[in-house]
Amino acid sequence: MAKALVLEKTRQLSIREIDLPRTLGPNDVRVKIATVGICGSDVHYYTHGRIGPFVVDAPMVLGHEASGTVTEIGANVTALAPGDRVCMEPGIPDPNSRASKLGLYNVDPAVIFWATPPVHGCLTPEVIHPAAYTYKLPDNVSFAEGAMVEPFAIGMQAAARAKIAPGDVGLVIGAGPIGILTALAALAGGCARVMIFDVVPDKLTTAATYAGIEALAPAGGGLADQVMRATQNWGADVVFECSGHPSAFPRIFHHARPGGCVVFVGMPVEPVTFDVVTAQTKELRMETVFRYANVYDRAIELIASGKIDLNPLISETYAFADSIPAFERAAEARPTDIKLQIELPR
Amino acid sequence: MAKALVLEKTRQLSIREIDLPRTLGPNDVRVKIATVGICGSDVHYYTHGRIGPFVVDAPMVLGHEASGTVTEIGANVTALAPGDRVCMEPGIPDPNSRASKLGLYNVDPAVIFWATPPVHGCLTPEVIHPAAYTYKLPDNVSFAEGAMVEPFAIGMQAAARAKIAPGDVGLVIGAGPIGILTALAALAGGCARVMIFDVVPDKLTTAATYAGIEALAPAGGGLADQVMRATQNWGADVVFECSGHPSAFPRIFHHARPGGCVVFVGMPVEPVTFDVVTAQTKELRMETVFRYANVYDRAIELIASGKIDLNPLISETYAFADSIPAFERAAEARPTDIKLQIELPR
Amino acid sequence: MAKALVLEKTRQLSIREIDLPRTLGPNDVRVKIATVGICGSDVHYYTHGRIGPFVVDAPMVLGHEASGTVTEIGANVTALAPGDRVCMEPGIPDPNSRASKLGLYNVDPAVIFWATPPVHGCLTPEVIHPAAYTYKLPDNVSFAEGAMVEPFAIGMQAAARAKIAPGDVGLVIGAGPIGILTALAALAGGCARVMIFDVVPDKLTTAATYAGIEALAPAGGGLADQVMRATQNWGADVVFECSGHPSAFPRIFHHARPGGCVVFVGMPVEPVTFDVVTAQTKELRMETVFRYANVYDRAIELIASGKIDLNPLISETYAFADSIPAFERAAEARPTDIKLQIELPR
Amino acid sequence: MAKALVLEKTRQLSIREIDLPRTLGPNDVRVKIATVGICGSDVHYYTHGRIGPFVVDAPMVLGHEASGTVTEIGANVTALAPGDRVCMEPGIPDPNSRASKLGLYNVDPAVIFWATPPVHGCLTPEVIHPAAYTYKLPDNVSFAEGAMVEPFAIGMQAAARAKIAPGDVGLVIGAGPIGILTALAALAGGCARVMIFDVVPDKLTTAATYAGIEALAPAGGGLADQVMRATQNWGADVVFECSGHPSAFPRIFHHARPGGCVVFVGMPVEPVTFDVVTAQTKELRMETVFRYANVYDRAIELIASGKIDLNPLISETYAFADSIPAFERAAEARPTDIKLQIELPR
């Protein structure tokens, strides 16, 4: 039994004792949790009790963006040691699946993912996790930054799949947390500059403080006009759709240059409308993103090297005892809040 | 003045004298036309007088799928000589454009394309063409096959952009000429086998005679079920959409394997509906095709090596004098007709 | 204890009882071996007792090219069933290693590989193998063909890494078994035609019987001249070095076209000489091959579809009781022998 | 007739009148030269009179790294206007060649390149140049930076061909101008950090002032040991060979991670020794670089965005009248000199 933040049912959270796995397998590590970020999906389970086919029909521990300290290692583990500061990939695939063998372990249908029903999350003082999905943090990366690696990894996956060429010009649609993290990953990943667009001006404020990111608010003529003006009428090399909003899709191919790429990161709730012929006349490539694979180590390198500073994105930090108010604030979805985090007791 | 098949206006063709360019530039060749295939776009201009923004508002020579014999070369031409049997790429880009410099000359907005208003086509005994877009035919490739290179090049472009890995399993949706040619290109280009689907059973007949192509007619459970059964529940590695029909799009991602690719070849008249989330959960890549670039030489190699036999696709050949009946037959769109060709006088 | 072909020490083989693992793990299958091919590395251990750092200093069962029938499955195995006809990848990686997570399980330093000291091979009536590295054979693929999948997989890996574009022209240097299998994989994998070169004319005989393969014997002017003549002075799109002979390397870049690719398959015993500047002036890409990963299923698709016929490469088949004469014949290295196989008792 | 810096023969320079082309073609621009950088190849022609097959056997104007101002445009030019500040690609390909059509115009054998015998360079007040190879400089990019685009483009080409994934760790061998520019391009192009190695400690001084670049001087155990320690025993994701020194090649594959990439930028005078088997056991990819294609616009974006600051690399600037002393200094090859530039009269 361990204390945890438990989603009892829609809109009802408790901090209470719950039975969680405590047996350390030979390839596992035991981790004392330090910091956990609140993700939009955690909030959505809290407010709606489900995401698509995933329904919370039994009490479930929330949280999947975590950092902490290794306290014990399994018999086969050699790459980690007690005392190591770490962060964890929340999805655990079957390493022998056909997708995993291809290096695409994120699309293995057998993945088990923290805080996706019926799997418990990590808002609890201690977890057991496979060593292969636990990554050491260098000394100059804080626990708060370590807990940011998970959402940043989505941006990294988007940047990786885009196959950015050095000096590309990027465009990100949607300035929520994932949009901003994608812009940062694209910039660190080779873009010369990244434009970011949102209809809510407040969301652009923090993004605009980063060198290399240019905020675009709605203007007469539409986004395509703005992008064309900013690219000598050529278009963006890479467009990242991070809003998931249906209005973003019908004209999205207008923003890209001939031979460019559009990456679909945001997940629209319903099917959307595509103008295939416009994509064809530019022979665009389209990529899609589902979580991430093989990017945690790269994300950590970028944070440790100083190329990426995620600290400005942490809007406020709560104590574990205040987890419920933290979720209530997250549920407000203030446009100036980017990431709220919860610190477990030291 | 030269005799040509002229589209005077919608539904009105004549064979008559018309003024066509006759000046040979230093980088050009003069070609005596041997064979011209009738393309769906030629027929569409004939029956509708326009394709999207391209409107036939003055008499225009039809035809863009051509082979012939070089009769004269410009001062700078070294790679071709009079007497060479050749076929021609019908699109002429600005070689100094930004797109052309990238090797993407097909998406150069300045491309001039045969039989796309206001540019005349090649259904006439002689044309002037840039040597750089004129390709020598080996002795064992007939003029009829040479005139098939143009539509085959679209299939080649689709196969090239798919980045087929050796032994991939392909699926082609739509068994019209482009669908069949795409299936053949995919098979020659590395697929172990290709399924081809059409709702009109007659269209599948010729396709099914090729080794390695498996025809799929509509069946209970839908196409996705058929594909899953044929791939041990994994999905096709590459899906080629060649129908352009709106019904093909909403569930197209169901046919692909995790990490697979969908190539959009067919051009839907209206915007279509995409299920982005299904694409994302498999992290699919999507490619689009617009005509072709840098594939003519590869297409000719495949025909000359015997790996591809296009002869079964030539349904009937008409004399130039019978061009108008040929177009009338083409306008009937018989499901068993794949390609009709016109032979110019020898 | 089980009967096996045991290499006692250099040049000394016995068929005798030896202690082999018999415990079926939850992710394993038990396989009754049907056919085993003799590989050059088996022969080299027999004649030299070592390959580079791998020294046979204790009796070792030989053989790593095997097919057979599943007789029992572990508790977690769902994709295979008793009675399934299968072939096996002989290398077993750590599925949680950094390389395996990337999909590069062949370059995982922890790989355990059949018949590589001190690991026993498969020339024995029964083996235990991980289900994830055991592949079902369709009904129309024989055990003999199934045992050819392993060496063919090297050719497949070479073809995959080359990133062949449809209609490429290939050149293979060295017409030993791997050279021929690489030529076949390149042809099936998208090449329009493949030239294959060897200094021993007898080695070219079988290769030349395949449609699409052109045998090149040494001729005046050298190989580069022959290749340039055969490619209108452009060069091969992809060059596969499969000889490992030092003489192949100094001029290898002369055979490739500008922007082409050279794949190093053969393993030269000593460091070799490269003309880097010639590679640079053509901006060539070079790829290297180490065994294979994620190609067995593709190889089986190509055999089952009839696109590849490996039967002509099986020079002779021996009974298990005649394994020692089979190895003696293999050690003769007759230029007309491509693959010798051994059949285990049914 | 125009004044120019003329290499009369080995070790003999004059500033004198010489006959240069002055006719503006319809696709050309006339450019008043502002700044020209001195390249190692200029110096090599000065000191040796030849580079490989290129022999200075008639007086030749030196210089190929140039910026300036458009003063007149040809009849077809629309993308540039008089008054535009620009820099120029010094190589002019045949835009209709097979290589150019593929987007590989740098490896077109017909390329004409400034200051490569018998073609005159740009150390003269005015040049005629094709508009397609003339690039507009934004207001915040100086002429001095504009003249740095040419050498930087080689680093950009190296970074582009490496296909850097976001967060890669790079290693550059050789800290001359091209090594440093490659390190900067790799860093801007997606690397989290780049190590740079040279045997001459003074060459590392400027490189080490850039955030993200780590200078490595020779140390006990060799470079491979240093790299392995700096990468948790995994190896660099991308290794850039920029020294051209024969000692760099025999062990170069030891520095790369399994599945990594080695890019050959430096041009060794003689053939070098490769350890192919080490490359194979890691399945490395190798890329080669020859000048650049399609990177000038990307290079300018990176400079304009502030992501790359090339100013610290400009060691000293000379007036055109002092061109000869400038070349004498360049010929000294001081280890602390990175780039010397010459300013033409305003």
mmCIF file of C-alpha atoms in Angstrom, chain D residues 108-332:
data_model
loop_
_atom_site.group_PDB
_atom_site.id
_atom_site.type_symbol
_atom_site.label_atom_id
_atom_site.label_comp_id
_atom_site.label_asym_id
_atom_site.label_seq_id
_atom_site.Cartn_x
_atom_site.Cartn_y
_atom_site.Cartn_z
ATOM 1 C CA ASP D 108 27.552 18.134 -62.560
ATOM 2 C CA PRO D 109 30.833 17.540 -64.425
ATOM 3 C CA ALA D 110 30.130 20.657 -66.496
ATOM 4 C CA VAL D 111 30.271 23.047 -63.514
ATOM 5 C CA ILE D 112 32.267 26.220 -64.120
ATOM 6 C CA PHE D 113 33.770 27.478 -60.863
ATOM 7 C CA TRP D 114 35.332 30.841 -60.043
ATOM 8 C CA ALA D 115 39.102 30.827 -59.710
ATOM 9 C CA THR D 116 39.437 27.258 -60.883
ATOM 10 C CA PRO D 117 41.614 27.294 -64.011
ATOM 11 C CA PRO D 118 40.839 28.472 -66.590
ATOM 12 C CA VAL D 119 37.897 30.356 -65.040
ATOM 13 C CA HIS D 120 38.523 33.784 -63.532
ATOM 14 C CA GLY D 121 37.500 34.526 -59.938
ATOM 15 C CA CYS D 122 35.864 37.534 -58.329
ATOM 16 C CA LEU D 123 38.662 39.647 -56.825
ATOM 17 C CA THR D 124 37.668 42.499 -59.099
ATOM 18 C CA PRO D 125 35.176 45.342 -58.661
ATOM 19 C CA GLU D 126 32.395 43.887 -60.773
ATOM 20 C CA VAL D 127 31.147 40.492 -61.931
ATOM 21 C CA ILE D 128 28.382 39.114 -64.125
ATOM 22 C CA HIS D 129 26.607 36.166 -62.509
ATOM 23 C CA PRO D 130 23.470 34.067 -63.111
ATOM 24 C CA ALA D 131 20.615 35.359 -60.984
ATOM 25 C CA ALA D 132 19.765 31.774 -60.015
ATOM 26 C CA TYR D 133 23.058 31.492 -58.144
ATOM 27 C CA THR D 134 22.891 34.959 -56.572
ATOM 28 C CA TYR D 135 21.216 35.196 -53.146
ATOM 29 C CA LYS D 136 19.780 38.248 -51.466
ATOM 30 C CA LEU D 137 21.194 39.166 -48.065
ATOM 31 C CA PRO D 138 18.786 40.456 -45.407
ATOM 32 C CA ASP D 139 19.569 43.857 -43.937
ATOM 33 C CA ASN D 140 21.017 42.364 -40.771
ATOM 34 C CA VAL D 141 23.627 40.296 -42.617
ATOM 35 C CA SER D 142 26.800 42.262 -43.365
ATOM 36 C CA PHE D 143 28.905 42.025 -46.514
ATOM 37 C CA ALA D 144 31.608 40.381 -44.412
ATOM 38 C CA GLU D 145 29.130 37.720 -43.309
ATOM 39 C CA GLY D 146 27.856 37.456 -46.866
ATOM 40 C CA ALA D 147 31.357 36.624 -48.056
ATOM 41 C CA MET D 148 31.500 33.914 -45.355
ATOM 42 C CA VAL D 149 28.466 32.122 -46.780
ATOM 43 C CA GLU D 150 30.596 30.256 -49.322
ATOM 44 C CA PRO D 151 32.888 28.448 -46.881
ATOM 45 C CA PHE D 152 30.022 28.063 -44.415
ATOM 46 C CA ALA D 153 28.024 26.378 -47.182
ATOM 47 C CA ILE D 154 30.490 23.494 -47.148
ATOM 48 C CA GLY D 155 29.759 22.958 -43.465
ATOM 49 C CA MET D 156 26.056 23.229 -44.247
ATOM 50 C CA GLN D 157 26.359 20.626 -46.978
ATOM 51 C CA ALA D 158 28.137 18.324 -44.523
ATOM 52 C CA ALA D 159 25.437 18.872 -41.909
ATOM 53 C CA ALA D 160 22.694 18.297 -44.480
ATOM 54 C CA ARG D 161 24.157 15.095 -45.831
ATOM 55 C CA ALA D 162 24.693 13.767 -42.312
ATOM 56 C CA LYS D 163 20.895 13.799 -41.813
ATOM 57 C CA ILE D 164 21.391 14.915 -38.223
ATOM 58 C CA ALA D 165 18.621 13.868 -35.881
ATOM 59 C CA PRO D 166 17.668 16.435 -33.243
ATOM 60 C CA GLY D 167 19.938 16.064 -30.230
ATOM 61 C CA ASP D 168 22.710 14.126 -31.963
ATOM 62 C CA VAL D 169 26.223 14.323 -30.585
ATOM 63 C CA GLY D 170 28.751 15.343 -33.225
ATOM 64 C CA LEU D 171 32.499 14.996 -33.561
ATOM 65 C CA VAL D 172 34.557 17.082 -35.978
ATOM 66 C CA ILE D 173 38.122 16.051 -36.794
ATOM 67 C CA GLY D 174 40.246 19.029 -37.808
ATOM 68 C CA ALA D 175 39.768 22.591 -36.518
ATOM 69 C CA GLY D 176 40.693 24.552 -39.615
ATOM 70 C CA PRO D 177 38.129 26.951 -41.099
ATOM 71 C CA ILE D 178 36.076 24.162 -42.656
ATOM 72 C CA GLY D 179 36.170 22.107 -39.457
ATOM 73 C CA ILE D 180 34.931 25.025 -37.377
ATOM 74 C CA LEU D 181 32.259 25.960 -39.918
ATOM 75 C CA THR D 182 31.135 22.346 -40.041
ATOM 76 C CA ALA D 183 30.905 22.243 -36.264
ATOM 77 C CA LEU D 184 28.773 25.391 -36.297
ATOM 78 C CA ALA D 185 26.538 24.038 -39.049
ATOM 79 C CA ALA D 186 26.134 20.730 -37.203
ATOM 80 C CA LEU D 187 25.238 22.558 -34.009
ATOM 81 C CA ALA D 188 22.756 24.843 -35.738
ATOM 82 C CA GLY D 189 21.546 21.878 -37.755
ATOM 83 C CA GLY D 190 20.393 19.826 -34.783
ATOM 84 C CA CYS D 191 23.342 18.530 -32.777
ATOM 85 C CA ALA D 192 23.076 19.020 -29.027
ATOM 86 C CA ARG D 193 26.822 19.405 -28.803
ATOM 87 C CA VAL D 194 29.838 18.977 -31.017
ATOM 88 C CA MET D 195 33.329 17.914 -30.035
ATOM 89 C CA ILE D 196 36.128 19.222 -32.236
ATOM 90 C CA PHE D 197 39.591 17.687 -32.333
ATOM 91 C CA ASP D 198 42.883 19.031 -33.619
ATOM 92 C CA VAL D 199 46.522 18.270 -32.971
ATOM 93 C CA VAL D 200 47.356 22.009 -33.068
ATOM 94 C CA PRO D 201 45.986 23.463 -29.827
ATOM 95 C CA ASP D 202 45.920 27.051 -31.160
ATOM 96 C CA LYS D 203 43.400 26.055 -33.785
ATOM 97 C CA LEU D 204 40.945 25.074 -31.068
ATOM 98 C CA THR D 205 40.937 28.426 -29.310
ATOM 99 C CA THR D 206 38.266 30.218 -31.323
ATOM 100 C CA ALA D 207 36.148 27.092 -31.726
ATOM 101 C CA ALA D 208 36.035 26.637 -27.972
ATOM 102 C CA THR D 209 34.487 30.072 -27.470
ATOM 103 C CA TYR D 210 31.217 28.911 -29.047
ATOM 104 C CA ALA D 211 28.600 27.500 -26.677
ATOM 105 C CA GLY D 212 28.028 23.845 -27.497
ATOM 106 C CA ILE D 213 31.462 23.199 -28.982
ATOM 107 C CA GLU D 214 33.910 21.225 -26.880
ATOM 108 C CA ALA D 215 37.563 21.327 -27.929
ATOM 109 C CA LEU D 216 39.551 18.094 -27.718
ATOM 110 C CA ALA D 217 43.328 18.210 -27.826
ATOM 111 C CA PRO D 218 45.353 14.998 -28.170
ATOM 112 C CA ALA D 219 45.413 13.004 -24.944
ATOM 113 C CA GLY D 220 46.638 9.637 -23.740
ATOM 114 C CA GLY D 221 44.495 6.757 -24.938
ATOM 115 C CA GLY D 222 43.692 8.376 -28.254
ATOM 116 C CA LEU D 223 40.680 10.143 -29.636
ATOM 117 C CA ALA D 224 38.413 7.093 -29.579
ATOM 118 C CA ASP D 225 38.866 6.833 -25.824
ATOM 119 C CA GLN D 226 38.036 10.503 -25.355
ATOM 120 C CA VAL D 227 34.922 10.185 -27.464
ATOM 121 C CA MET D 228 33.764 7.040 -25.710
ATOM 122 C CA ARG D 229 34.175 8.676 -22.314
ATOM 123 C CA ALA D 230 32.185 11.687 -23.514
ATOM 124 C CA THR D 231 29.325 9.532 -24.805
ATOM 125 C CA GLN D 232 28.785 6.888 -22.101
ATOM 126 C CA ASN D 233 30.675 4.392 -24.239
ATOM 127 C CA TRP D 234 28.231 4.706 -27.108
ATOM 128 C CA GLY D 235 30.128 6.816 -29.677
ATOM 129 C CA ALA D 236 29.301 9.964 -31.610
ATOM 130 C CA ASP D 237 26.140 9.963 -33.688
ATOM 131 C CA VAL D 238 27.896 11.797 -36.498
ATOM 132 C CA VAL D 239 31.620 12.102 -37.196
ATOM 133 C CA PHE D 240 32.783 14.792 -39.640
ATOM 134 C CA GLU D 241 36.274 14.252 -41.080
ATOM 135 C CA CYS D 242 37.490 17.756 -41.936
ATOM 136 C CA SER D 243 41.256 17.383 -41.751
ATOM 137 C CA GLY D 244 41.986 15.407 -44.887
ATOM 138 C CA HIS D 245 44.989 14.093 -43.010
ATOM 139 C CA PRO D 246 45.830 10.419 -43.657
ATOM 140 C CA SER D 247 46.218 9.732 -39.941
ATOM 141 C CA ALA D 248 42.547 10.516 -39.382
ATOM 142 C CA PHE D 249 41.201 7.632 -41.462
ATOM 143 C CA PRO D 250 42.434 4.259 -40.184
ATOM 144 C CA ARG D 251 40.585 4.485 -36.842
ATOM 145 C CA ILE D 252 37.811 6.886 -37.752
ATOM 146 C CA PHE D 253 35.038 4.298 -37.415
ATOM 147 C CA HIS D 254 35.988 3.723 -33.788
ATOM 148 C CA HIS D 255 34.513 7.123 -32.915
ATOM 149 C CA ALA D 256 30.981 6.450 -34.172
ATOM 150 C CA ARG D 257 28.066 4.768 -32.439
ATOM 151 C CA PRO D 258 26.381 1.648 -33.802
ATOM 152 C CA GLY D 259 24.224 2.823 -36.675
ATOM 153 C CA GLY D 260 25.985 6.187 -36.799
ATOM 154 C CA CYS D 261 27.309 8.230 -39.688
ATOM 155 C CA VAL D 262 30.746 9.390 -40.845
ATOM 156 C CA VAL D 263 30.925 12.343 -43.251
ATOM 157 C CA PHE D 264 34.053 12.858 -45.337
ATOM 158 C CA VAL D 265 34.544 16.579 -45.868
ATOM 159 C CA GLY D 266 38.327 16.937 -45.959
ATOM 160 C CA MET D 267 40.057 15.818 -49.152
ATOM 161 C CA PRO D 268 43.097 13.614 -48.552
ATOM 162 C CA VAL D 269 45.737 14.124 -51.227
ATOM 163 C CA GLU D 270 46.469 10.402 -51.532
ATOM 164 C CA PRO D 271 44.291 7.309 -51.119
ATOM 165 C CA VAL D 272 43.808 6.430 -47.450
ATOM 166 C CA THR D 273 43.335 3.313 -45.367
ATOM 167 C CA PHE D 274 39.900 2.205 -44.170
ATOM 168 C CA ASP D 275 39.016 -0.419 -41.581
ATOM 169 C CA VAL D 276 35.877 -1.620 -43.335
ATOM 170 C CA VAL D 277 35.091 -4.387 -40.858
ATOM 171 C CA THR D 278 34.795 -1.949 -37.959
ATOM 172 C CA ALA D 279 32.393 0.142 -40.024
ATOM 173 C CA GLN D 280 30.424 -3.010 -40.823
ATOM 174 C CA THR D 281 30.128 -4.304 -37.271
ATOM 175 C CA LYS D 282 28.466 -0.973 -36.425
ATOM 176 C CA GLU D 283 26.650 -0.798 -39.784
ATOM 177 C CA LEU D 284 27.818 2.775 -40.277
ATOM 178 C CA ARG D 285 26.662 5.011 -43.070
ATOM 179 C CA MET D 286 29.256 7.169 -44.794
ATOM 180 C CA GLU D 287 28.570 10.349 -46.691
ATOM 181 C CA THR D 288 30.836 12.481 -48.815
ATOM 182 C CA VAL D 289 30.738 16.196 -49.502
ATOM 183 C CA PHE D 290 31.667 18.083 -52.647
ATOM 184 C CA ARG D 291 31.137 21.806 -52.376
ATOM 185 C CA TYR D 292 27.366 22.361 -51.852
ATOM 186 C CA ALA D 293 24.001 22.547 -53.531
ATOM 187 C CA ASN D 294 20.789 24.146 -52.352
ATOM 188 C CA VAL D 295 22.187 25.339 -49.031
ATOM 189 C CA TYR D 296 22.942 29.037 -49.602
ATOM 190 C CA ASP D 297 19.422 30.120 -48.722
ATOM 191 C CA ARG D 298 19.490 27.968 -45.585
ATOM 192 C CA ALA D 299 22.885 29.290 -44.589
ATOM 193 C CA ILE D 300 21.637 32.870 -44.941
ATOM 194 C CA GLU D 301 18.545 32.063 -42.854
ATOM 195 C CA LEU D 302 20.762 30.757 -40.040
ATOM 196 C CA ILE D 303 22.990 33.833 -40.091
ATOM 197 C CA ALA D 304 20.060 36.239 -40.288
ATOM 198 C CA SER D 305 18.209 34.525 -37.458
ATOM 199 C CA GLY D 306 21.218 34.956 -35.184
ATOM 200 C CA LYS D 307 21.579 31.220 -34.699
ATOM 201 C CA ILE D 308 25.041 31.368 -36.246
ATOM 202 C CA ASP D 309 27.557 34.160 -35.635
ATOM 203 C CA LEU D 310 30.404 33.989 -38.133
ATOM 204 C CA ASN D 311 32.016 37.305 -37.170
ATOM 205 C CA PRO D 312 34.448 35.786 -34.642
ATOM 206 C CA LEU D 313 35.940 33.778 -37.497
ATOM 207 C CA ILE D 314 37.031 36.839 -39.497
ATOM 208 C CA SER D 315 40.604 37.263 -38.320
ATOM 209 C CA GLU D 316 41.501 40.343 -40.325
ATOM 210 C CA THR D 317 40.235 42.482 -43.189
ATOM 211 C CA TYR D 318 42.442 44.008 -45.884
ATOM 212 C CA ALA D 319 41.791 46.725 -48.438
ATOM 213 C CA PHE D 320 41.801 45.581 -52.060
ATOM 214 C CA ALA D 321 45.014 47.556 -52.583
ATOM 215 C CA ASP D 322 46.598 45.320 -49.942
ATOM 216 C CA SER D 323 45.488 42.072 -51.517
ATOM 217 C CA ILE D 324 49.036 40.864 -52.078
ATOM 218 C CA PRO D 325 50.089 41.270 -48.430
ATOM 219 C CA ALA D 326 46.815 39.606 -47.532
ATOM 220 C CA PHE D 327 47.729 36.574 -49.614
ATOM 221 C CA GLU D 328 51.233 36.553 -48.154
ATOM 222 C CA ARG D 329 49.740 36.421 -44.674
ATOM 223 C CA ALA D 330 47.309 33.721 -45.743
ATOM 224 C CA ALA D 331 50.238 31.719 -47.111
ATOM 225 C CA GLU D 332 51.826 31.807 -43.644
#
